[in-house]
PDB file of C-alpha atoms in Angstrom:
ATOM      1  CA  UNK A   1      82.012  36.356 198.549  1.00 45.00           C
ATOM      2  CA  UNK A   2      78.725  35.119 200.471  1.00 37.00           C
ATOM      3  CA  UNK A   3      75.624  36.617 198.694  1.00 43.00           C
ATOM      4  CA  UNK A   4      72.122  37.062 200.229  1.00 37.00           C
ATOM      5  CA  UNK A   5      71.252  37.392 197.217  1.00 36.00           C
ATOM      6  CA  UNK A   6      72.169  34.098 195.751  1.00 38.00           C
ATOM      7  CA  UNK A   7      71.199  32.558 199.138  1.00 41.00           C
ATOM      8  CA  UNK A   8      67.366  34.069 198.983  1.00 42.00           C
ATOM      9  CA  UNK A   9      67.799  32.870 195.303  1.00 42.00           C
ATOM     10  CA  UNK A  10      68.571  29.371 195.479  1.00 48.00           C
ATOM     11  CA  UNK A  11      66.347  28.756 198.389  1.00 47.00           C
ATOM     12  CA  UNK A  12      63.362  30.059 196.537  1.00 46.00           C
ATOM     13  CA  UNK A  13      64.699  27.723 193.411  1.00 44.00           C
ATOM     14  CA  UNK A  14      64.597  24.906 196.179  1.00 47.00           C
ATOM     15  CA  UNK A  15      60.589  25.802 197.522  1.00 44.00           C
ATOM     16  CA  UNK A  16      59.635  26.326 193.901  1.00 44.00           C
ATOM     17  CA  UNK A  17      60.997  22.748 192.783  1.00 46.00           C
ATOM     18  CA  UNK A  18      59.418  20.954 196.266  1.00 48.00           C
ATOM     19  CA  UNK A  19      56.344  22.610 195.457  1.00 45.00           C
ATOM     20  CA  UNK A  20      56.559  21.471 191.898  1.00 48.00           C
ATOM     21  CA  UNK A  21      57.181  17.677 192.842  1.00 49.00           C
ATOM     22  CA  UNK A  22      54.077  18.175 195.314  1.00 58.00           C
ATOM     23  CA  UNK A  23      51.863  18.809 192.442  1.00 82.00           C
ATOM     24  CA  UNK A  24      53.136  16.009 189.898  1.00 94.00           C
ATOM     25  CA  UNK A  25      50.543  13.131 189.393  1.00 96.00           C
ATOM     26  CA  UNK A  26      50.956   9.517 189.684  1.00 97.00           C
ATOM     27  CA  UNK A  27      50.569   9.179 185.886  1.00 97.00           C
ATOM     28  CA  UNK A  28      52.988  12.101 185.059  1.00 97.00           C
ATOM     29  CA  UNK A  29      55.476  10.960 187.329  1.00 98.00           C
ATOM     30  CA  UNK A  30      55.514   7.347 185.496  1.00 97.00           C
ATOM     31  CA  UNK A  31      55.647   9.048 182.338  1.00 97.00           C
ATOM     32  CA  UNK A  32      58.959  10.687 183.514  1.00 97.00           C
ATOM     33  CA  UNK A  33      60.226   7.111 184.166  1.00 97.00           C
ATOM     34  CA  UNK A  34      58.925   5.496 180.799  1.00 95.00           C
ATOM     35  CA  UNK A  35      60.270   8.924 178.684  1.00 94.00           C
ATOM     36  CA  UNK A  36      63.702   9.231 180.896  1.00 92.00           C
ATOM     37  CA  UNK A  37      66.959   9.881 178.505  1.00 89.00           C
ATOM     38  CA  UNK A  38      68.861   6.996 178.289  1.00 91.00           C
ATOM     39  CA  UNK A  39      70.476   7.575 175.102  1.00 94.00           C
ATOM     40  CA  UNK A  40      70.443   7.016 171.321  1.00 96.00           C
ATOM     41  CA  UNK A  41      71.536   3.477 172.311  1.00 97.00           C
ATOM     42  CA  UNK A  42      72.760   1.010 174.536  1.00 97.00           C
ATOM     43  CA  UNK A  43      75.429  -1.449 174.660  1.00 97.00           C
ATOM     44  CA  UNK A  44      76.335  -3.630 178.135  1.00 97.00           C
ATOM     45  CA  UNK A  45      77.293  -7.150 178.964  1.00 97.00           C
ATOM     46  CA  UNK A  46      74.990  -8.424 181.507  1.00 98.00           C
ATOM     47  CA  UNK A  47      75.056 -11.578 183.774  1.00 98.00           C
ATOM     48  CA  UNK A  48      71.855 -13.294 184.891  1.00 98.00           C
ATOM     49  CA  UNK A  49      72.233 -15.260 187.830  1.00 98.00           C
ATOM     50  CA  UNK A  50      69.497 -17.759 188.891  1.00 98.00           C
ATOM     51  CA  UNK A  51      69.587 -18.239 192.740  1.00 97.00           C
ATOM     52  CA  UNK A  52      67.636 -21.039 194.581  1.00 95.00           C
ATOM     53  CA  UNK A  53      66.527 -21.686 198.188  1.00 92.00           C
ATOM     54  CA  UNK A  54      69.503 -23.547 199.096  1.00 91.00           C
ATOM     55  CA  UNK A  55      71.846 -20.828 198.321  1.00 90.00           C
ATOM     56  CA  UNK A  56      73.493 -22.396 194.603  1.00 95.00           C
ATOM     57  CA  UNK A  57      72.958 -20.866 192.018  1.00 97.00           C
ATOM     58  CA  UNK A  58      74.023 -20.468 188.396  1.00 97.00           C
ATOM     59  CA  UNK A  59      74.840 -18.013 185.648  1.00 98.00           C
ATOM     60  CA  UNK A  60      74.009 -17.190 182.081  1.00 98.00           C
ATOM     61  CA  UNK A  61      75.808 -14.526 180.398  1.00 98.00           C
ATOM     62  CA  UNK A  62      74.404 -12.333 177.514  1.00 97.00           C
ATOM     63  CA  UNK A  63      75.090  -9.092 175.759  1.00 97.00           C
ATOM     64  CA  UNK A  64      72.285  -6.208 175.913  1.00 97.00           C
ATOM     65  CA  UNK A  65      71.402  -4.016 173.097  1.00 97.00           C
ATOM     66  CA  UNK A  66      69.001  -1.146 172.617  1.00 97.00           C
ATOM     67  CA  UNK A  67      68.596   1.557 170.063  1.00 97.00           C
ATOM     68  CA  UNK A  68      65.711   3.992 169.763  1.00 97.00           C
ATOM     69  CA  UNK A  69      64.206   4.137 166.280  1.00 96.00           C
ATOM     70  CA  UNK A  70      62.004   7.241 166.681  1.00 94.00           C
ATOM     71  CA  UNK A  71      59.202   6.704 169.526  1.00 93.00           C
ATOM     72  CA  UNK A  72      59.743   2.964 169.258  1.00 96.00           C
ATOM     73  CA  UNK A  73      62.814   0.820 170.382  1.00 96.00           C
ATOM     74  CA  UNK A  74      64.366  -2.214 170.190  1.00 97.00           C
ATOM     75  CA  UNK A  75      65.892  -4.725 172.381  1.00 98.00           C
ATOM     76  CA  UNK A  76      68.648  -7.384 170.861  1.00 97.00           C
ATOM     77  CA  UNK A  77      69.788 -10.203 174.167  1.00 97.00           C
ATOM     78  CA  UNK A  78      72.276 -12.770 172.734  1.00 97.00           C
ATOM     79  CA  UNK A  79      73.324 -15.437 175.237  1.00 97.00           C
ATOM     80  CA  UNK A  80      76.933 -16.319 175.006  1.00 96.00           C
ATOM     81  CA  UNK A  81      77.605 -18.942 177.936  1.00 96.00           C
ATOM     82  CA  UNK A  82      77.440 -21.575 179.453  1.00 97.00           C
ATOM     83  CA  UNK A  83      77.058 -23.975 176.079  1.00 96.00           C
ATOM     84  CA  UNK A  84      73.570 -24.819 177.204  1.00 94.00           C
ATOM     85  CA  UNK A  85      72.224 -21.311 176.323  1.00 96.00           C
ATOM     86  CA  UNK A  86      74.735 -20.341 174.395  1.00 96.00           C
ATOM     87  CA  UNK A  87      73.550 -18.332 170.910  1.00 96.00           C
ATOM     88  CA  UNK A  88      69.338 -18.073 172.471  1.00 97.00           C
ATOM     89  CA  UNK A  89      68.663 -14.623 171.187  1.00 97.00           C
ATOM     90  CA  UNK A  90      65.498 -12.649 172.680  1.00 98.00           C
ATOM     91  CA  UNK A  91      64.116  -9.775 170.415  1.00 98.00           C
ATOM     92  CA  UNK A  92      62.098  -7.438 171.562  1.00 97.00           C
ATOM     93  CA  UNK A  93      59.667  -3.928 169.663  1.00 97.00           C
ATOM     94  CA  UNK A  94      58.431  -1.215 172.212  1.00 96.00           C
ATOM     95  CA  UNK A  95      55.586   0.299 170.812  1.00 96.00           C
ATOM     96  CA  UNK A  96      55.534   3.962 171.774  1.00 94.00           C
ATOM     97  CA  UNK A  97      52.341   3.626 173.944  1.00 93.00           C
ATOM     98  CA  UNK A  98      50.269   6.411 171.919  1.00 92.00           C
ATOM     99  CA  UNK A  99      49.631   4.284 168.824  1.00 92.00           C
ATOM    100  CA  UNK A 100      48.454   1.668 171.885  1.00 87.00           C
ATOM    101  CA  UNK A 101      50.060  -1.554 170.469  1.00 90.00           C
ATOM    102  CA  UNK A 102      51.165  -4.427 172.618  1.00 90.00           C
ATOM    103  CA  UNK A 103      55.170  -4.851 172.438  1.00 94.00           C
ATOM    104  CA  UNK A 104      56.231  -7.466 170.085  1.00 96.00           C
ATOM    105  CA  UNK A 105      58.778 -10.104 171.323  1.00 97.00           C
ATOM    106  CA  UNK A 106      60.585 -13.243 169.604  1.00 97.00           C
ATOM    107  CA  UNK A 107      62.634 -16.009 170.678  1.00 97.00           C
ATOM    108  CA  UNK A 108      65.362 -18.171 169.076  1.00 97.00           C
ATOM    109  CA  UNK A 109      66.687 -21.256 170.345  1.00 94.00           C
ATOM    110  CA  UNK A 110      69.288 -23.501 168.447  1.00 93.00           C
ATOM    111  CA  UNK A 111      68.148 -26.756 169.178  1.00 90.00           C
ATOM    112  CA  UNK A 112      64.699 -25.793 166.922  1.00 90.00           C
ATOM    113  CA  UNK A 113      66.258 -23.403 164.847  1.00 90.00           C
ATOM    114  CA  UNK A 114      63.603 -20.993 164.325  1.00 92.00           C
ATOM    115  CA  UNK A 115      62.530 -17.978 165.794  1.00 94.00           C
ATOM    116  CA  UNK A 116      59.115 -17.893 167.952  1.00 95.00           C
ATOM    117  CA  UNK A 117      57.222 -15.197 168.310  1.00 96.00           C
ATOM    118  CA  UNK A 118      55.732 -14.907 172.494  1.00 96.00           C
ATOM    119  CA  UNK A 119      52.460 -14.627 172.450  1.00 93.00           C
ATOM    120  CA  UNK A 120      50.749 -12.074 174.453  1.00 89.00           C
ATOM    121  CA  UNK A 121      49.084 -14.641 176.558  1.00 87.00           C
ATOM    122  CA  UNK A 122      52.512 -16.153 177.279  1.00 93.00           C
ATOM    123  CA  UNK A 123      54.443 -13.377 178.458  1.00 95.00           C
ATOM    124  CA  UNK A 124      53.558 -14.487 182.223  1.00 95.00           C
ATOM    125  CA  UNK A 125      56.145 -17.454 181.489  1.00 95.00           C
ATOM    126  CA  UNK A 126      59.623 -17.016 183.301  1.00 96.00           C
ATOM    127  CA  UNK A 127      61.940 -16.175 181.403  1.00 97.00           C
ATOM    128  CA  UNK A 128      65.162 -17.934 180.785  1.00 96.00           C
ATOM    129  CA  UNK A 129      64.056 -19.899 183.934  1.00 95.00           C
ATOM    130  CA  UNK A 130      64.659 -16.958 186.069  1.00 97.00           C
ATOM    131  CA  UNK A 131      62.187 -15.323 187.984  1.00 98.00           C
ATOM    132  CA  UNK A 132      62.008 -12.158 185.984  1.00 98.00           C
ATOM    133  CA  UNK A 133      58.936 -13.076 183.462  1.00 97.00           C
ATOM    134  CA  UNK A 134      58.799 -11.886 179.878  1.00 97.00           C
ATOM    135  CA  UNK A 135      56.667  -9.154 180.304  1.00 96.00           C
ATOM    136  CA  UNK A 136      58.830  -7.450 183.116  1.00 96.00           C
ATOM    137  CA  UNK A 137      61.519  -6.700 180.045  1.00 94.00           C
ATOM    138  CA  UNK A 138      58.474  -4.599 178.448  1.00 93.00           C
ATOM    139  CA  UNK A 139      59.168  -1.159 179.036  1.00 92.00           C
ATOM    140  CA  UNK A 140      56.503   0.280 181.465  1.00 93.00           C
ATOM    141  CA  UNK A 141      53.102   1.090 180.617  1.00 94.00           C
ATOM    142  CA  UNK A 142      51.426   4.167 181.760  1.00 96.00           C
ATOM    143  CA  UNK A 143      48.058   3.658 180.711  1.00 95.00           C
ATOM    144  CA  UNK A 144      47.782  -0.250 181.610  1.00 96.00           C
ATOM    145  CA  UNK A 145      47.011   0.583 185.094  1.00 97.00           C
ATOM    146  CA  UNK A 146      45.039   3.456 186.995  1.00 98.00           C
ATOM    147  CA  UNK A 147      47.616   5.097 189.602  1.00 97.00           C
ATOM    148  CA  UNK A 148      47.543   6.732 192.857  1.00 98.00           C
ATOM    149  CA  UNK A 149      50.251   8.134 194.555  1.00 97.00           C
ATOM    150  CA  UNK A 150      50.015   6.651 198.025  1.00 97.00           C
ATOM    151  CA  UNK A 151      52.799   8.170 199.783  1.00 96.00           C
ATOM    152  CA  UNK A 152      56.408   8.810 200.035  1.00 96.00           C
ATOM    153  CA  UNK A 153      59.189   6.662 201.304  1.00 97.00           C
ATOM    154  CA  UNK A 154      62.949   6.067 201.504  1.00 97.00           C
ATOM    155  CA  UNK A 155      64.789   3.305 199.719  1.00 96.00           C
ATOM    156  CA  UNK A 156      68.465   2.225 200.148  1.00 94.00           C
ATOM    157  CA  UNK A 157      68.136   6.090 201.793  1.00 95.00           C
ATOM    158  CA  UNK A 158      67.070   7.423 198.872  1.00 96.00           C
ATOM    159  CA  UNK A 159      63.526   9.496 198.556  1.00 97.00           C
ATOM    160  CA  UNK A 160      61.143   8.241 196.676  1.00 98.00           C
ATOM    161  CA  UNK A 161      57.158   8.411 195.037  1.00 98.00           C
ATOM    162  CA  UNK A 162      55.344   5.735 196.508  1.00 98.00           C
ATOM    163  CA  UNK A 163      52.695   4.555 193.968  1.00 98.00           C
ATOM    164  CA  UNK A 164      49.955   2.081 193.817  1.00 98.00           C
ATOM    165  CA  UNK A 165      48.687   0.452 190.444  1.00 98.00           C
ATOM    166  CA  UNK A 166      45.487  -1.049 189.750  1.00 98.00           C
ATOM    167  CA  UNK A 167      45.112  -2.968 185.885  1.00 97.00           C
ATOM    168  CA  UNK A 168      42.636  -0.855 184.397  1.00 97.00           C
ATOM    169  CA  UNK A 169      41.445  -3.415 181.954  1.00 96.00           C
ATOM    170  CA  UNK A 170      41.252  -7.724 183.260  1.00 96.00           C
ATOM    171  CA  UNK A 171      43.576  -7.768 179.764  1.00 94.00           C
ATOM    172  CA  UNK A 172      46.122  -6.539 181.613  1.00 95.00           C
ATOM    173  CA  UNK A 173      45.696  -9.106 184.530  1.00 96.00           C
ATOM    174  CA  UNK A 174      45.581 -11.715 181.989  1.00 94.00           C
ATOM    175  CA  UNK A 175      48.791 -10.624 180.017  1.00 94.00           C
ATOM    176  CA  UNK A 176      50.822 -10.006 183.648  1.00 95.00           C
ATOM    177  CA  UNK A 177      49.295 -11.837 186.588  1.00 96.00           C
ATOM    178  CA  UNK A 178      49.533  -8.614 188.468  1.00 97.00           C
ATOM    179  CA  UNK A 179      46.444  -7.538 190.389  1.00 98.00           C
ATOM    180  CA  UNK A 180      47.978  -4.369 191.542  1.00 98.00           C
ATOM    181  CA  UNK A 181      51.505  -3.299 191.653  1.00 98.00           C
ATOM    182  CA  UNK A 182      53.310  -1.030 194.423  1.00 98.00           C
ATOM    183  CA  UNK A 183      56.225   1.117 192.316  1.00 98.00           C
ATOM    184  CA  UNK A 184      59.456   3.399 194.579  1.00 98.00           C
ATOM    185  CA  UNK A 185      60.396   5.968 192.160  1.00 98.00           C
ATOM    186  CA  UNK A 186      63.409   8.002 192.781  1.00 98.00           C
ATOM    187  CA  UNK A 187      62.347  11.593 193.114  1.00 97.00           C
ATOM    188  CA  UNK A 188      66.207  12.672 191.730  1.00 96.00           C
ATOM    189  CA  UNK A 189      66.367  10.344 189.221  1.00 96.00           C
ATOM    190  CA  UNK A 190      62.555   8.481 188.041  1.00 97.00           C
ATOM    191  CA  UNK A 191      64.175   5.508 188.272  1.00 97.00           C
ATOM    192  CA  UNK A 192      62.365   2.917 189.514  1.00 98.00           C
ATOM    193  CA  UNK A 193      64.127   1.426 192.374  1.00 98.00           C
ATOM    194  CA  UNK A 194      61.211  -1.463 193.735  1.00 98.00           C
ATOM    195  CA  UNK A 195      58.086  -2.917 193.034  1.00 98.00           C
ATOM    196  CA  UNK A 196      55.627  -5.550 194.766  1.00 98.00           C
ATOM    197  CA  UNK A 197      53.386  -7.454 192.808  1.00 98.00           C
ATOM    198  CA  UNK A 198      50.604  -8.359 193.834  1.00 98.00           C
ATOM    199  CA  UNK A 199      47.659 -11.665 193.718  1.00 97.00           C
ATOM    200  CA  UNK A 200      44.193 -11.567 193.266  1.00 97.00           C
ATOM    201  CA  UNK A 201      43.711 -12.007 197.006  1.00 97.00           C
ATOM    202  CA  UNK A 202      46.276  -8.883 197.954  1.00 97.00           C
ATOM    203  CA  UNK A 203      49.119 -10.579 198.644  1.00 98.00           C
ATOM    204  CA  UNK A 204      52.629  -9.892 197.480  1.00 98.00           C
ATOM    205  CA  UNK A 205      54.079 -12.939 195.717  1.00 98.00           C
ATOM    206  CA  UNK A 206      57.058 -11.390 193.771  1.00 98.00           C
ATOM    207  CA  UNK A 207      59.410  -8.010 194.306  1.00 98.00           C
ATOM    208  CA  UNK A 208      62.046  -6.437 192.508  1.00 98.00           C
ATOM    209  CA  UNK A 209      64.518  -4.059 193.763  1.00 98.00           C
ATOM    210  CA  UNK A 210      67.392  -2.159 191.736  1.00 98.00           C
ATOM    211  CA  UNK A 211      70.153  -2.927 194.111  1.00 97.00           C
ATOM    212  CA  UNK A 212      72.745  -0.775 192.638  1.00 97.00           C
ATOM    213  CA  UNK A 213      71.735   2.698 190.363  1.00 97.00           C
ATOM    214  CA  UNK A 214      75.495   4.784 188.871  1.00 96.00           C
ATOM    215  CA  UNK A 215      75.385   7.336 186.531  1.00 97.00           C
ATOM    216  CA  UNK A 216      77.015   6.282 183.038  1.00 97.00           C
ATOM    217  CA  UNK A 217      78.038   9.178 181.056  1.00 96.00           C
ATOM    218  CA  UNK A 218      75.522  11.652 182.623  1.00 96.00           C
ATOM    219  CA  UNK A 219      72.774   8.828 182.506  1.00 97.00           C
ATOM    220  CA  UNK A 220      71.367   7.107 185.709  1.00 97.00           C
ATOM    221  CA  UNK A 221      71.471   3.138 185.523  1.00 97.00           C
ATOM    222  CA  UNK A 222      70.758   0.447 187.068  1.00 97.00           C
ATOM    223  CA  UNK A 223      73.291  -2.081 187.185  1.00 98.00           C
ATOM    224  CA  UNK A 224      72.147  -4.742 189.551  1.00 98.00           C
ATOM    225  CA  UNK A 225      68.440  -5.315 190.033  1.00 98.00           C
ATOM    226  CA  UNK A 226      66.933  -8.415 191.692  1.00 98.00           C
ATOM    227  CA  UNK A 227      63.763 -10.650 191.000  1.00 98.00           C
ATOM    228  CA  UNK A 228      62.322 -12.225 194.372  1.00 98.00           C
ATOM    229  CA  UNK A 229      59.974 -14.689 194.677  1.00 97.00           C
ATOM    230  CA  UNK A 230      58.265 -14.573 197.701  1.00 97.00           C
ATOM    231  CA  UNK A 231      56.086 -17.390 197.776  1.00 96.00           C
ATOM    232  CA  UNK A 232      59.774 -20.305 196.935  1.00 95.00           C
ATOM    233  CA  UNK A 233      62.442 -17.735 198.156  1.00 94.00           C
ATOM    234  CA  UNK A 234      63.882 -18.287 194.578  1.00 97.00           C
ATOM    235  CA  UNK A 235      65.649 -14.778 193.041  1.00 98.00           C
ATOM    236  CA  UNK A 236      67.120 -13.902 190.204  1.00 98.00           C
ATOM    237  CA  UNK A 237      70.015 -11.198 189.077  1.00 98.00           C
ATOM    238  CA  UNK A 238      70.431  -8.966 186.659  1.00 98.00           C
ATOM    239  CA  UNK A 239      73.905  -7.988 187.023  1.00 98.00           C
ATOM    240  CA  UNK A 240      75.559  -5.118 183.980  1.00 98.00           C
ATOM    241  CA  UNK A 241      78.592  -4.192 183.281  1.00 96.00           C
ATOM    242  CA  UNK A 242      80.801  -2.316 180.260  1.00 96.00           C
ATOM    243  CA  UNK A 243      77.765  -0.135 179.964  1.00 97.00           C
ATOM    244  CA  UNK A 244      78.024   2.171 177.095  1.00 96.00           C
ATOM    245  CA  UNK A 245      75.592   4.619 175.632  1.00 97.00           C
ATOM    246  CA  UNK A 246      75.398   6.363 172.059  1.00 97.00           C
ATOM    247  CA  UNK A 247      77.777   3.794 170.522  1.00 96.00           C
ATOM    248  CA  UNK A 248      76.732   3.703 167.205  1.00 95.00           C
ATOM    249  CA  UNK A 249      74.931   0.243 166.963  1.00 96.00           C
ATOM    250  CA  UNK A 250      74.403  -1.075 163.653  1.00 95.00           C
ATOM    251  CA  UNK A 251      70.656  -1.329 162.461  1.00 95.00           C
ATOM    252  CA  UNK A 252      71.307  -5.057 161.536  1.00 94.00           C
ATOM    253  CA  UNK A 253      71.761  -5.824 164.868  1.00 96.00           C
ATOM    254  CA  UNK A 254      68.078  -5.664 165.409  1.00 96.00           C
ATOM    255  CA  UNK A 255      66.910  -7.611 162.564  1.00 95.00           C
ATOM    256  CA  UNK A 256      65.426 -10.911 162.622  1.00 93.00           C
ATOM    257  CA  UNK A 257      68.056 -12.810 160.592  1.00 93.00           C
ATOM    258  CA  UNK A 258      70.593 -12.075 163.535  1.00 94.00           C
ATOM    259  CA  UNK A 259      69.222 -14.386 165.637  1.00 96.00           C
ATOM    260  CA  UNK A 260      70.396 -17.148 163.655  1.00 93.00           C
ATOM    261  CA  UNK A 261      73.566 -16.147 163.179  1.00 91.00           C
ATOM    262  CA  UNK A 262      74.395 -14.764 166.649  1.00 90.00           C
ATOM    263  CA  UNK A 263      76.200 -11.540 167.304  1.00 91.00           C
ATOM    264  CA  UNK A 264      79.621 -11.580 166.607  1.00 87.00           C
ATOM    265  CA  UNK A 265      82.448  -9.318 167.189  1.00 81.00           C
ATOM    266  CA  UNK A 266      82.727  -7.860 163.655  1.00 79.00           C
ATOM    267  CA  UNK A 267      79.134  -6.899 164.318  1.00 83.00           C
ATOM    268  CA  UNK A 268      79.692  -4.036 166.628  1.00 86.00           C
ATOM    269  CA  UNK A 269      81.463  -1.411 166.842  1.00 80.00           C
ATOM    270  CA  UNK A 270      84.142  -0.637 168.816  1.00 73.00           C
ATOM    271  CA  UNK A 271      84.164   0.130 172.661  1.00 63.00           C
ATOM    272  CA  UNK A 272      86.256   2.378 174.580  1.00 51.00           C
TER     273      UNK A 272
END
């Protein structure tokens, strides 16, 4: 039966919640997005497709996967095809941001055999010749930047938090190459769904945009995402799929000595 009641109810459950998004800051709002559940871990199989100017483009194939390990967690990508990158395995610590440490990351490659570790002052570099660069795999960083929400917009007709970011410290510029950053969050789900990057004279050179977001077992994800550059037109994919959460993932699959092995099959568990 139709209730006043529960109408009166739920619409003052609706004003109190608009009101409530009113008030949330820039900062707290990208502390939603960095602190987001998204599991104990992660398992997916991921494609990354390079895409040039001239419409070719080409494909490298890896599997992803993340466990938490208390505030901090860890990021295992192990390249599978073609032959050229096949077995390249990128490691990756996030720090959680309180005990203000800068994310570790490592690198194997076959044809040295060792494992690098990426320097701070190299994480500008592209990685895996794409345009995504090794610091945009770092998980977001509240207190890098000062923020300001500046608005709010649609994207792919969702609503969003429209906020600008400003380096607070010319470390930051050094270790990114971004002079300020423009970041859509989704209001439903703090995901963020784009971000411009910007120069030291203002001007966007590079964009991102999470083309497709689904919700895996109760989680939202992003499944496609894209890396323009907007200076060559170049753009790069980062296409999921078989996206699994709380699987179980072995601890060994985030030590070192794994990257010179590879992952193999009899190192995971099983997927349904």
């Amino acid at each position: 039966m139709f209730s006043l009641k529960l109408l009166s109810t739920g619409l003052l459950l609706l004003i109190t919640t608009a009101v409530h998004a009113a008030e949330y800051t820039a900062d707290e709002i990208l502390n939603k997005v960095r602190n987001r559940a998204d599991g104990a871990d992660t398992y997916a199989k991921a494609s990354l497709v390079l895409k040039e100017k001239n419409g070719s483009a080409r494909t490298r194939n890896l599997l992803f996967l993340q466990k938490d390990y208390g505030k901090d967690d860890k990021l295992t990508l192990n390249f599978t095809e073609p032959a050229d990158v096949k077995g390249v395995v990128l490691q990756s610590i996030n720090y959680d941001e309180a005990a203000a440490k800068e994310d570790d990351q490592w690198m194997y490659l076959p044809a040295f055999r060792q494992v690098r570790r990426i320097a701070a002052t190299d994480k500008r570099g592209s990685f895996m010749g794409s345009q995504f660069s090794y610091i945009d795999l770092d998980k977001l960083r509240v207190t890098d930047y000062q923020q300001t929400r500046i608005g709010e917009e649609k994207f792919n007709e969702r609503d969003c938090y429209l906020i600008e970011r400003i380096p607070a410290a010319l470390e930051v510029i050094n270790r990114t190459g971004y002079h300020k950053v423009h970041v859509w969050v989704d209001k439903e789900s703090f995901v963020v769904l784009k971000q411009v990057y910007f120069d030291a004279k203002g001007i966007p050179f590079k964009e991102f945009q999470a083309k497709k977001i689904e919700i895996v077992q109760d989680i939202w994800t992003v499944t496609h995402s894209e890396m323009r550059d907007l200076v060559n037109s170049r753009a790069s994919d980062l296409i999921f799929s078989d996206v699994s959460y709380d699987v179980g993932l072995d601890d060994g699959l985030f030590q070192q000595n794994i990257m010179k092995t590879g992952v193999k099959s009899g190192n995971l568990p099983t997927i349904r």
